[in-house]
Amino acid sequence: MGFRKEYFQTEPGAPEPLAAVTRRRVRFEEVDALGMVWHGRYASFLEDGRAAFGRRYGLSYTRFRDERMAAPIVQMQIDYRCPLLFDQNFCVHTVLHWCDALKLNFEYIIIRDSDNRLVATAGTVQLITDHSGGLLLTETGFVKEFRDRWRSGELHI
Amino acid sequence: MGFRKEYFQTEPGAPEPLAAVTRRRVRFEEVDALGMVWHGRYASFLEDGRAAFGRRYGLSYTRFRDERMAAPIVQMQIDYRCPLLFDQNFCVHTVLHWCDALKLNFEYIIIRDSDNRLVATAGTVQLITDHSGGLLLTETGFVKEFRDRWRSGELHI
Amino acid sequence: MGFRKEYFQTEPGAPEPLAAVTRRRVRFEEVDALGMVWHGRYASFLEDGRAAFGRRYGLSYTRFRDERMAAPIVQMQIDYRCPLLFDQNFCVHTVLHWCDALKLNFEYIIIRDSDNRLVATAGTVQLITDHSGGLLLTETGFVKEFRDRWRSGELHI
Amino acid sequence: MGFRKEYFQTEPGAPEPLAAVTRRRVRFEEVDALGMVWHGRYASFLEDGRAAFGRRYGLSYTRFRDERMAAPIVQMQIDYRCPLLFDQNFCVHTVLHWCDALKLNFEYIIIRDSDNRLVATAGTVQLITDHSGGLLLTETGFVKEFRDRWRSGELHI
């Protein structure tokens, strides 16, 4: 598929990426018959990453809902580099890259605690829709506020 | 992320793709708080697609296991184009593209029954490993046999 | 825990139970590190059973939603008797037992195709709530209609 | 179904129950179309409870596997008392009751942080099997050691 190593490219002069970290442990039900985490469960690790990010920067699912907006995922890509086994601890590093268009471009780096091995990298793209499901094309409400604060340098890692 | 519309490109003269179709209905537990299938559940639709493909062409998980091989997924990409709702029926079209290297390059097309809308497209890449987890670089055993039959034109859609 | 073998007992003279059957195959992601279906996934087999029942008798989740009611599960009990393995086919027999109170008392019998072994039995209890989440104590709307037809003998296995 | 409020009864003079607590937050993917945690996901909360218990008292899945034993669940019962919503924090209190027979009788109490409401109670029964899947009827290996320490009062809450 010729995936690029870096999922998102930003323009020179764009605001610096924002990031959050969350830690988890592999649960028994996440492991498949081969003894490793089933590849399909990583989507839920990314969800954990976005949730931690949202709590840190005020960009949570609840916030979107309360503002009668939504941020549906339109693309997801995961590159698996090393298996995760039962009971292993790992971190999800979640990075939001600036995008001039009204998109949320998240990159994820999953690292295993025991030996600091890179387990997986991933990227997701979310669009922003209004209460009627229409695509939001211009900044408004708390999204504008969030982006203003990011642009001004008030938000940072 | 600049994903390509076509996930895999094959060389001129390569064997024609193989394909299988499987049909499913959205289950209650697959739908999220917004009333649509949670994006992370699509990995399981792709798994269903590969299972149907494997049953048709003799390339199942069980076969790999019995031959003491495995075919771990190293890349997955999903492009979401239209939401799926509870109880909707849909088809997963699963296509295996030829690859000179020992990889399984699967492409998926998910189509909703009610209006024939394209719900999602996706691609996965699998490597093939031997009993000790080592990467298989040359054709051997039932994998060679499968590829010989594919090359010779014995296998087709 | 002293579970009873028969989950529900009905009064003499109560309408006969209603039943539906649905068939499934074990998916790769449902199997745990021990090679058998993880016990927690059976809840989704029961959900499949209720969905098949609902389609047959007009008692689906969608119907409840459209009538602005809900039928939350308040009890679930599963007795596991024999493991299910990857790719095995099985049937879920779903039986609704009459209850004078406004409850849905479902019993489930899961049987493996290959050798007709009893895999599991289960029971769930659902209450019925109105649009504001309040417990429904008297028959009304399509629930009354469904129970009238059941009492009259119009509905049967 | 006539479930008892107390899942397990122990003989007078039996060793005192052991217990562990684990804390979680409801994830987006665990919530259904009605905005509350789907009843089938509670099995995974109980699994989290047992995992925390196992880490505290040395009775983990990994330990069983390393000793070439297993502890399959043969019964599960859950009583749902109050819905859990997205992002809510809750505790799983996991209690192991003594059983003269070689069984693991776990009881669970799930409590929501925000208002200390009782969300659910549950019970599971596990048997213990040896390396060939045969039922273990007499205490042996680390299971005997664990039960000796429990009987002697060395293990406690």
XYZ file of C-alpha atoms in Angstrom:
628
model
C 0.000 0.000 0.000
C 3.016 2.250 0.101
C 2.118 3.928 3.375
C 4.294 6.789 4.389
C 6.206 6.534 7.637
C 4.992 9.932 8.687
C 1.234 10.035 8.511
C 0.728 13.777 8.332
C 2.738 16.615 6.910
C 2.202 20.138 8.100
C 3.073 23.409 6.402
C 6.063 25.395 7.641
C 4.889 27.899 10.225
C 1.931 25.796 11.346
C 1.282 25.575 15.095
C 3.330 22.918 16.883
C 1.633 19.522 17.430
C -0.187 18.847 20.706
C 0.185 15.526 22.515
C -1.027 13.371 25.380
C 0.019 10.017 26.796
C -2.099 7.257 28.251
C -1.044 3.924 29.740
C -2.766 0.565 29.533
C -2.308 -3.118 30.188
C -3.310 -5.880 27.760
C -6.465 -7.654 28.912
C -7.113 -11.363 28.547
C -10.011 -10.860 26.157
C -7.831 -8.799 23.813
C -5.481 -11.679 23.110
C -6.181 -14.100 20.249
C -5.545 -17.801 19.737
C -1.906 -17.038 18.894
C -1.385 -15.399 22.287
C -1.047 -11.860 20.962
C -3.414 -8.886 20.814
C -5.779 -9.295 17.852
C -5.009 -6.557 15.319
C -8.600 -5.295 15.350
C -8.392 -4.295 19.014
C -5.871 -1.541 18.347
C -8.707 0.765 17.252
C -9.732 0.780 20.871
C -6.212 1.696 21.989
C -6.379 4.674 19.626
C -9.773 5.593 21.087
C -8.144 5.559 24.542
C -5.447 7.823 23.183
C -7.944 10.325 21.796
C -9.928 10.228 25.049
C -6.818 11.092 27.065
C -6.002 13.842 24.571
C -9.554 15.175 24.781
C -9.466 15.329 28.555
C -6.207 17.224 28.480
C -7.146 19.789 25.839
C -10.933 20.039 26.198
C -11.737 18.281 22.944
C -13.716 15.328 24.213
C -16.569 13.407 22.653
C -18.842 14.814 25.356
C -17.855 18.349 24.449
C -18.662 17.748 20.791
C -22.012 16.244 21.742
C -22.898 19.084 24.088
C -22.108 21.570 21.321
C -24.256 19.488 18.980
C -21.340 18.598 16.754
C -19.637 15.312 15.952
C -16.185 14.310 14.710
C -16.600 11.095 12.695
C -13.503 9.159 11.678
C -13.124 8.963 7.916
C -9.708 7.295 7.689
C -7.734 4.972 9.927
C -4.377 3.400 9.220
C -2.414 1.153 11.554
C 1.092 -0.222 11.071
C 1.849 -3.191 13.300
C 5.509 -3.608 14.126
C 5.767 -5.929 17.106
C 3.186 -8.079 18.913
C 1.690 -7.212 22.292
C 1.166 -10.107 24.702
C -1.226 -10.682 27.581
C -0.698 -8.535 30.654
C 1.991 -6.372 29.028
C 1.886 -2.695 29.848
C 2.117 -0.135 27.085
C 1.756 3.591 26.393
C -0.248 5.275 23.675
C 1.287 8.589 22.626
C -1.351 10.614 20.822
C -0.332 13.608 18.713
C -2.638 16.096 17.013
C -1.108 17.714 13.936
C -2.295 21.062 12.723
C -4.379 21.069 9.563
C -5.567 24.236 7.826
C -8.739 22.435 6.796
C -11.190 21.609 9.592
C -9.879 18.111 10.241
C -8.459 16.325 13.245
C -5.282 14.579 12.124
C -4.190 12.298 14.957
C -0.994 10.255 14.953
C -0.386 7.468 17.486
C 2.729 5.752 18.741
C 2.305 2.656 20.883
C 5.293 1.591 22.969
C 5.665 -1.439 25.210
C 6.907 -0.760 28.726
C 9.060 -3.831 29.283
C 11.635 -3.130 26.573
C 10.526 0.195 25.047
C 9.839 -1.537 21.754
C 7.714 0.254 19.173
C 4.570 -1.852 18.939
C 2.589 0.115 16.375
C 2.105 3.491 14.770
C -1.171 4.761 13.429
C -3.062 7.715 12.036
C -6.713 8.739 11.965
C -8.517 11.564 10.200
C -11.751 13.055 11.581
C -14.054 15.546 9.923
C -16.288 17.842 11.942
C -20.025 17.930 11.376
C -22.802 20.123 12.735
C -26.022 19.027 14.439
C -27.616 17.980 11.168
C -24.619 15.915 10.090
C -23.494 18.552 7.571
C -19.766 19.010 7.108
C -18.412 21.962 9.048
C -16.222 24.016 6.754
C -15.560 27.141 8.793
C -14.423 27.434 12.390
C -17.224 28.024 14.849
C -18.045 27.680 18.536
C -15.656 25.759 20.760
C -13.754 24.436 17.731
C -12.814 27.975 16.735
C -11.908 28.736 20.320
C -9.708 25.624 20.530
C -7.937 26.458 17.263
C -7.470 30.109 18.268
C -5.797 29.020 21.483
C -3.631 26.529 19.588
C -2.609 29.129 16.984
C -1.777 31.669 19.669
C 0.578 29.266 21.410
C -1.567 29.058 24.525
C -1.925 25.295 24.079
C 1.218 23.205 23.988
C 2.649 19.841 24.921
C -2.452 10.933 5.066
C -2.663 11.023 1.317
C -4.030 7.486 0.970
C -4.343 6.182 -2.530
C -7.775 5.280 -3.784
C -6.482 1.970 -5.038
C -4.718 0.188 -2.228
C -2.561 -2.169 -4.242
C -0.975 -1.964 -7.646
C 0.095 -5.081 -9.463
C 2.602 -5.516 -12.226
C 1.386 -6.036 -15.793
C 1.120 -9.746 -16.473
C 0.485 -10.653 -12.830
C -2.229 -13.243 -12.143
C -5.737 -11.818 -11.982
C -7.107 -10.971 -8.520
C -9.179 -13.554 -6.635
C -12.326 -12.573 -4.770
C -15.073 -13.724 -2.439
C -18.228 -12.121 -1.053
C -19.793 -12.451 2.342
C -23.003 -10.923 3.665
C -23.757 -9.640 7.154
C -26.229 -7.636 9.168
C -25.294 -4.941 11.682
C -25.725 -6.158 15.251
C -26.973 -4.042 18.137
C -23.684 -4.207 19.994
C -21.796 -2.865 16.968
C -23.655 0.448 16.996
C -22.356 3.376 19.050
C -24.019 6.210 20.935
C -24.507 8.060 17.649
C -26.522 5.168 16.250
C -23.938 4.080 13.681
C -21.386 1.272 13.600
C -18.333 2.258 15.645
C -15.365 2.638 13.282
C -13.276 0.116 15.208
C -15.698 -2.727 14.468
C -14.896 -2.697 10.760
C -11.754 -4.751 11.447
C -14.106 -7.575 12.278
C -15.982 -7.125 8.987
C -12.640 -7.460 7.193
C -11.897 -10.593 9.212
C -15.243 -11.997 8.044
C -14.246 -11.162 4.487
C -10.917 -12.970 4.798
C -12.630 -15.955 6.415
C -15.054 -16.254 3.494
C -12.144 -15.902 1.077
C -10.160 -18.546 2.940
C -13.014 -21.009 2.839
C -13.398 -20.509 -0.893
C -9.733 -20.787 -1.833
C -8.308 -22.992 0.907
C -6.333 -20.261 2.599
C -7.913 -20.276 6.033
C -6.460 -19.521 9.448
C -6.906 -23.198 10.322
C -4.902 -24.246 7.271
C -2.060 -21.939 8.243
C -2.118 -23.263 11.780
C -2.168 -26.905 10.677
C 0.837 -26.219 8.437
C 2.534 -24.523 11.377
C 2.578 -21.146 9.702
C 0.884 -17.855 10.495
C -0.096 -14.794 8.487
C 0.057 -11.784 10.832
C -1.404 -8.482 9.680
C 1.232 -5.761 9.462
C -0.839 -2.972 7.920
C -4.489 -2.053 7.920
C -6.126 0.954 6.339
C -9.825 1.752 6.300
C -11.602 4.581 4.481
C -15.064 5.273 5.844
C -17.414 6.761 3.303
C -20.952 6.358 4.619
C -22.315 5.214 7.993
C -23.863 1.798 8.619
C -26.880 1.712 10.909
C -28.355 -0.966 13.160
C -29.897 -3.947 11.409
C -28.734 -2.875 7.948
C -27.516 -5.642 5.671
C -24.258 -5.271 3.815
C -21.761 -7.215 1.701
C -18.024 -7.432 2.140
C -16.264 -7.983 -1.175
C -12.779 -9.302 -0.468
C -10.145 -9.232 -3.188
C -6.653 -10.747 -3.029
C -4.150 -8.987 -5.288
C -1.080 -10.783 -6.541
C 2.213 -9.769 -4.975
C 5.571 -11.110 -6.117
C 6.807 -10.932 -2.547
C 5.284 -13.418 -0.095
C 2.545 -11.116 1.147
C -1.213 -11.288 1.229
C -2.544 -7.997 -0.095
C -6.282 -7.925 0.570
C -8.609 -5.165 -0.585
C -12.150 -4.830 0.766
C -15.259 -3.097 -0.513
C -18.230 -2.843 1.821
C -21.597 -2.095 0.232
C -24.939 -1.563 1.925
C -27.824 -3.622 0.564
C -30.653 -1.119 0.891
C -29.308 1.447 -1.572
C -26.061 -0.089 -2.878
C -24.066 2.723 -1.277
C -20.357 2.296 -0.816
C -19.884 2.178 2.953
C -16.129 1.684 3.174
C -13.056 0.484 1.361
C -10.041 -1.010 3.064
C -6.739 -2.772 2.603
C -4.664 -5.123 4.745
C -1.177 -6.545 4.302
C -0.161 -9.887 5.839
C 3.278 -11.419 5.996
C 3.781 -15.160 6.241
C 5.811 -16.658 9.052
C 7.014 -20.192 9.780
C 6.528 -22.217 12.954
C 9.180 -20.273 14.826
C 7.757 -16.902 13.859
C 10.473 -16.282 11.273
C 9.514 -14.441 8.116
C 8.896 -16.799 5.203
C 10.750 -15.475 2.177
C 10.423 -18.326 -0.299
C 7.334 -20.240 -1.309
C 6.923 -23.531 0.473
C 4.258 -26.084 1.384
C 0.624 -25.204 0.803
C 1.499 -21.556 0.160
C 3.580 -22.562 -2.851
C 0.836 -24.873 -3.991
C -1.766 -22.084 -3.683
C 0.395 -19.643 -5.618
C 1.205 -22.218 -8.302
C -2.485 -22.829 -8.857
C -3.145 -19.083 -8.928
C -0.317 -18.452 -11.417
C -1.469 -21.267 -13.671
C -4.965 -19.824 -13.914
C -6.547 -22.741 -12.090
C -7.895 -20.393 -9.404
C -10.150 -17.574 -10.502
C -13.099 -15.470 -9.389
C -24.697 -20.190 43.166
C -27.273 -22.927 43.063
C -28.684 -22.023 39.666
C -31.743 -23.905 38.622
C -31.547 -26.023 35.523
C -34.736 -24.502 34.182
C -34.426 -20.754 34.199
C -38.085 -19.837 34.186
C -41.172 -21.476 35.528
C -44.586 -20.587 34.187
C -47.987 -20.998 35.735
C -50.238 -23.801 34.539
C -52.475 -22.503 31.767
C -50.002 -19.829 30.646
C -49.569 -19.388 26.882
C -47.068 -21.794 25.326
C -43.485 -20.523 24.880
C -42.466 -18.950 21.563
C -39.150 -19.783 19.943
C -36.742 -18.939 17.125
C -33.465 -20.412 15.934
C -30.428 -18.682 14.513
C -27.197 -20.187 13.232
C -23.668 -18.821 13.538
C -20.039 -19.731 13.090
C -17.286 -18.918 15.589
C -15.129 -16.047 14.386
C -11.386 -15.785 14.892
C -11.662 -12.727 17.127
C -14.051 -14.562 19.466
C -11.485 -17.183 20.415
C -9.135 -16.617 23.352
C -5.560 -17.636 24.083
C -6.768 -21.106 25.049
C -8.297 -21.601 21.600
C -11.907 -21.505 22.757
C -14.585 -18.815 22.671
C -14.049 -16.381 25.540
C -16.965 -16.702 27.961
C -17.807 -13.014 27.720
C -18.676 -13.282 24.027
C -21.721 -15.439 24.669
C -23.735 -12.323 25.524
C -23.466 -11.473 21.863
C -24.734 -14.929 20.864
C -27.769 -14.308 23.072
C -28.225 -10.925 21.415
C -28.222 -12.693 18.043
C -30.839 -15.055 19.390
C -33.094 -12.234 20.550
C -32.640 -10.434 17.231
C -33.764 -13.533 15.316
C -36.688 -13.908 17.691
C -37.612 -10.255 17.282
C -37.603 -10.504 13.499
C -39.861 -13.532 13.627
C -42.415 -12.187 16.098
C -42.213 -8.424 15.569
C -40.511 -7.653 18.855
C -37.300 -6.066 17.645
C -35.143 -3.367 19.181
C -36.175 -1.098 16.313
C -39.838 -1.650 17.088
C -39.303 -0.727 20.724
C -37.392 2.389 19.704
C -40.013 3.470 17.178
C -42.694 3.078 19.850
C -40.505 5.107 22.213
C -40.010 2.222 24.601
C -36.980 0.205 25.626
C -36.425 -3.263 27.063
C -33.283 -3.113 29.221
C -31.739 -6.348 30.456
C -31.773 -6.578 34.249
C -30.498 -10.141 34.699
C -28.321 -12.469 32.665
C -27.172 -15.939 33.606
C -25.064 -18.253 31.464
C -24.112 -21.869 32.160
C -21.166 -23.055 30.124
C -21.125 -26.781 29.487
C -18.718 -27.434 26.628
C -16.219 -25.180 24.809
C -16.774 -23.765 21.333
C -13.741 -23.678 19.047
C -12.768 -21.500 16.102
C -14.826 -21.950 12.949
C -17.337 -24.294 14.574
C -20.955 -23.834 13.574
C -23.635 -23.645 16.213
C -27.311 -22.838 16.710
C -28.878 -20.528 19.247
C -32.379 -21.642 20.196
C -34.175 -18.711 21.798
C -37.339 -19.296 23.789
C -39.626 -16.645 25.271
C -41.528 -17.844 28.335
C -44.803 -16.226 29.337
C -44.697 -13.985 32.399
C -47.778 -12.377 33.911
C -45.694 -9.383 34.890
C -44.468 -7.183 32.041
C -41.107 -8.898 31.625
C -39.358 -10.648 28.770
C -38.039 -13.950 30.110
C -35.761 -15.419 27.444
C -34.107 -18.809 27.679
C -31.302 -19.854 25.322
C -29.901 -23.196 24.291
C -26.681 -23.225 22.284
C -25.869 -26.408 20.372
C -22.812 -27.226 18.311
C -23.486 -28.562 14.817
C -20.653 -31.054 14.518
C -21.751 -33.389 17.279
C -25.012 -31.864 18.585
C -23.359 -31.208 21.939
C -24.980 -28.795 24.339
C -22.553 -25.883 24.548
C -24.399 -23.572 26.911
C -27.757 -22.633 28.325
C -28.711 -19.164 29.455
C -31.478 -16.904 30.627
C -32.084 -13.161 30.492
C -34.766 -10.975 32.028
C -35.815 -7.671 30.438
C -38.104 -5.023 31.857
C -40.042 -2.657 29.640
C -39.723 1.096 30.025
C -41.538 4.002 28.458
C -40.033 7.016 26.664
C -38.940 8.651 29.910
C -37.277 5.522 31.229
C -40.113 4.790 33.652
C -41.015 1.166 34.263
C -44.022 0.059 32.233
C -46.409 -1.780 34.528
C -49.504 -2.173 32.371
C -49.761 -3.455 28.823
C -49.929 -0.732 26.232
C -49.344 -0.128 22.517
C -47.604 -2.829 20.493
C -46.623 -4.709 23.664
C -50.298 -5.211 24.510
C -50.996 -6.193 20.935
C -48.139 -8.725 20.984
C -49.312 -10.252 24.270
C -52.938 -10.359 23.100
C -51.932 -12.293 20.027
C -49.758 -14.617 22.143
C -52.573 -15.237 24.648
C -55.069 -15.908 21.873
C -52.854 -18.585 20.373
C -52.286 -16.632 17.177
C -48.530 -16.662 17.800
C -46.817 -20.022 18.137
C -43.583 -21.833 17.424
C -35.123 -16.699 37.441
C -35.280 -16.325 41.171
C -31.660 -15.356 41.655
C -30.504 -15.040 45.188
C -29.214 -11.699 46.362
C -26.160 -13.320 47.821
C -24.473 -15.401 45.166
C -22.471 -17.723 47.374
C -23.022 -19.150 50.809
C -20.137 -20.451 52.840
C -20.112 -22.860 55.728
C -19.628 -21.504 59.241
C -15.938 -21.590 60.088
C -14.798 -21.253 56.481
C -11.877 -18.883 55.817
C -12.887 -15.257 55.436
C -13.423 -13.969 51.872
C -10.543 -12.278 50.033
C -11.078 -9.127 48.003
C -9.523 -6.656 45.599
C -10.682 -3.423 43.996
C -10.025 -2.054 40.553
C -11.115 1.228 39.006
C -12.167 1.938 35.434
C -13.771 4.540 33.229
C -16.448 3.787 30.630
C -15.036 3.914 27.112
C -16.884 5.254 24.084
C -16.984 1.886 22.370
C -18.664 0.305 25.395
C -21.744 2.494 25.118
C -24.701 1.428 22.981
C -27.252 3.294 20.899
C -29.174 4.164 24.058
C -26.128 5.926 25.515
C -25.455 3.352 28.236
C -22.957 0.511 28.565
C -24.205 -2.519 26.624
C -25.005 -5.303 29.101
C -22.653 -7.751 27.374
C -19.594 -5.643 28.175
C -19.879 -6.243 31.901
C -18.171 -9.629 31.454
C -15.066 -7.655 30.668
C -15.435 -5.576 33.848
C -15.573 -8.835 35.806
C -12.459 -10.012 33.959
C -10.734 -6.793 35.055
C -11.834 -7.529 38.597
C -10.407 -11.051 38.538
C -7.179 -9.751 36.992
C -6.741 -7.247 39.824
C -7.524 -9.965 42.331
C -5.043 -12.318 40.689
C -2.279 -9.755 40.797
C -2.894 -9.133 44.472
C -3.074 -12.770 45.597
C -0.919 -14.552 43.014
C -3.779 -16.281 41.268
C -3.429 -14.884 37.771
C -4.211 -16.404 34.397
C -0.473 -16.420 33.689
C 0.204 -18.377 36.862
C -2.360 -21.004 35.909
C -0.864 -21.253 32.428
C 2.687 -21.546 33.715
C 1.572 -24.342 36.053
C -0.173 -25.997 33.098
C -3.596 -25.571 34.605
C -6.634 -23.579 33.598
C -9.651 -22.160 35.403
C -12.551 -22.098 32.912
C -15.702 -20.225 33.827
C -18.713 -22.535 34.031
C -21.317 -20.096 35.350
C -21.808 -16.360 35.154
C -24.691 -14.342 36.500
C -25.062 -10.564 36.345
C -27.744 -8.406 37.942
C -27.986 -4.956 36.411
C -29.326 -2.323 38.757
C -28.453 1.068 37.310
C -27.020 2.118 33.935
C -23.437 3.240 33.411
C -22.903 6.134 31.001
C -19.989 7.192 28.825
C -16.922 8.482 30.654
C -18.260 7.603 34.111
C -15.758 6.210 36.573
C -16.570 3.094 38.540
C -15.027 0.510 40.849
C -15.188 -3.250 40.587
C -15.005 -4.901 44.009
C -14.060 -8.534 43.522
C -14.551 -11.008 46.346
C -13.440 -14.648 46.424
C -15.573 -16.831 48.679
C -14.191 -20.016 50.155
C -15.500 -23.248 48.678
C -14.607 -26.681 50.044
C -14.763 -28.064 46.518
C -12.025 -26.960 44.129
C -13.930 -24.035 42.649
C -13.331 -20.317 42.404
C -16.510 -18.562 43.520
C -16.124 -14.880 42.692
C -18.655 -12.213 43.592
C -18.506 -8.722 42.091
C -19.937 -5.388 43.145
C -19.750 -2.523 40.669
C -20.177 0.969 42.066
C -20.258 4.269 40.228
C -17.950 6.978 41.561
C -20.105 10.040 40.987
C -22.912 9.117 43.371
C -21.808 5.787 44.892
C -24.764 4.057 43.236
C -24.748 0.293 42.962
C -24.499 -0.389 39.229
C -24.424 -4.169 39.184
C -23.655 -7.267 41.186
C -22.438 -10.509 39.694
C -21.075 -13.957 40.393
C -18.900 -16.377 38.460
C -17.890 -19.976 39.130
C -14.633 -21.425 37.789
C -13.483 -25.010 37.863
C -9.823 -25.938 37.812
C -8.438 -28.247 35.166
C -5.053 -29.872 34.683
C -2.844 -29.773 31.577
C -4.998 -32.281 29.722
C -8.234 -30.447 30.463
C -9.261 -32.942 33.118
C -11.105 -31.647 36.150
C -8.834 -31.156 39.157
C -10.477 -32.701 42.191
C -7.737 -32.581 44.792
C -5.538 -29.689 45.780
C -2.132 -29.717 44.133
C 0.742 -27.388 43.249
C 0.267 -23.651 43.628
C -3.486 -24.089 44.115
C -2.868 -26.125 47.253
C -0.309 -23.588 48.379
C -2.773 -20.726 47.828
C -5.534 -22.512 49.718
C -3.195 -23.473 52.573
C -2.198 -19.843 52.994
C -5.844 -18.788 52.853
C -6.900 -21.401 55.435
C -4.082 -20.446 57.756
C -5.144 -16.803 57.757
C -1.972 -15.637 56.046
C -4.023 -14.184 53.189
C -6.616 -11.574 54.027
C -8.304 -8.462 52.702
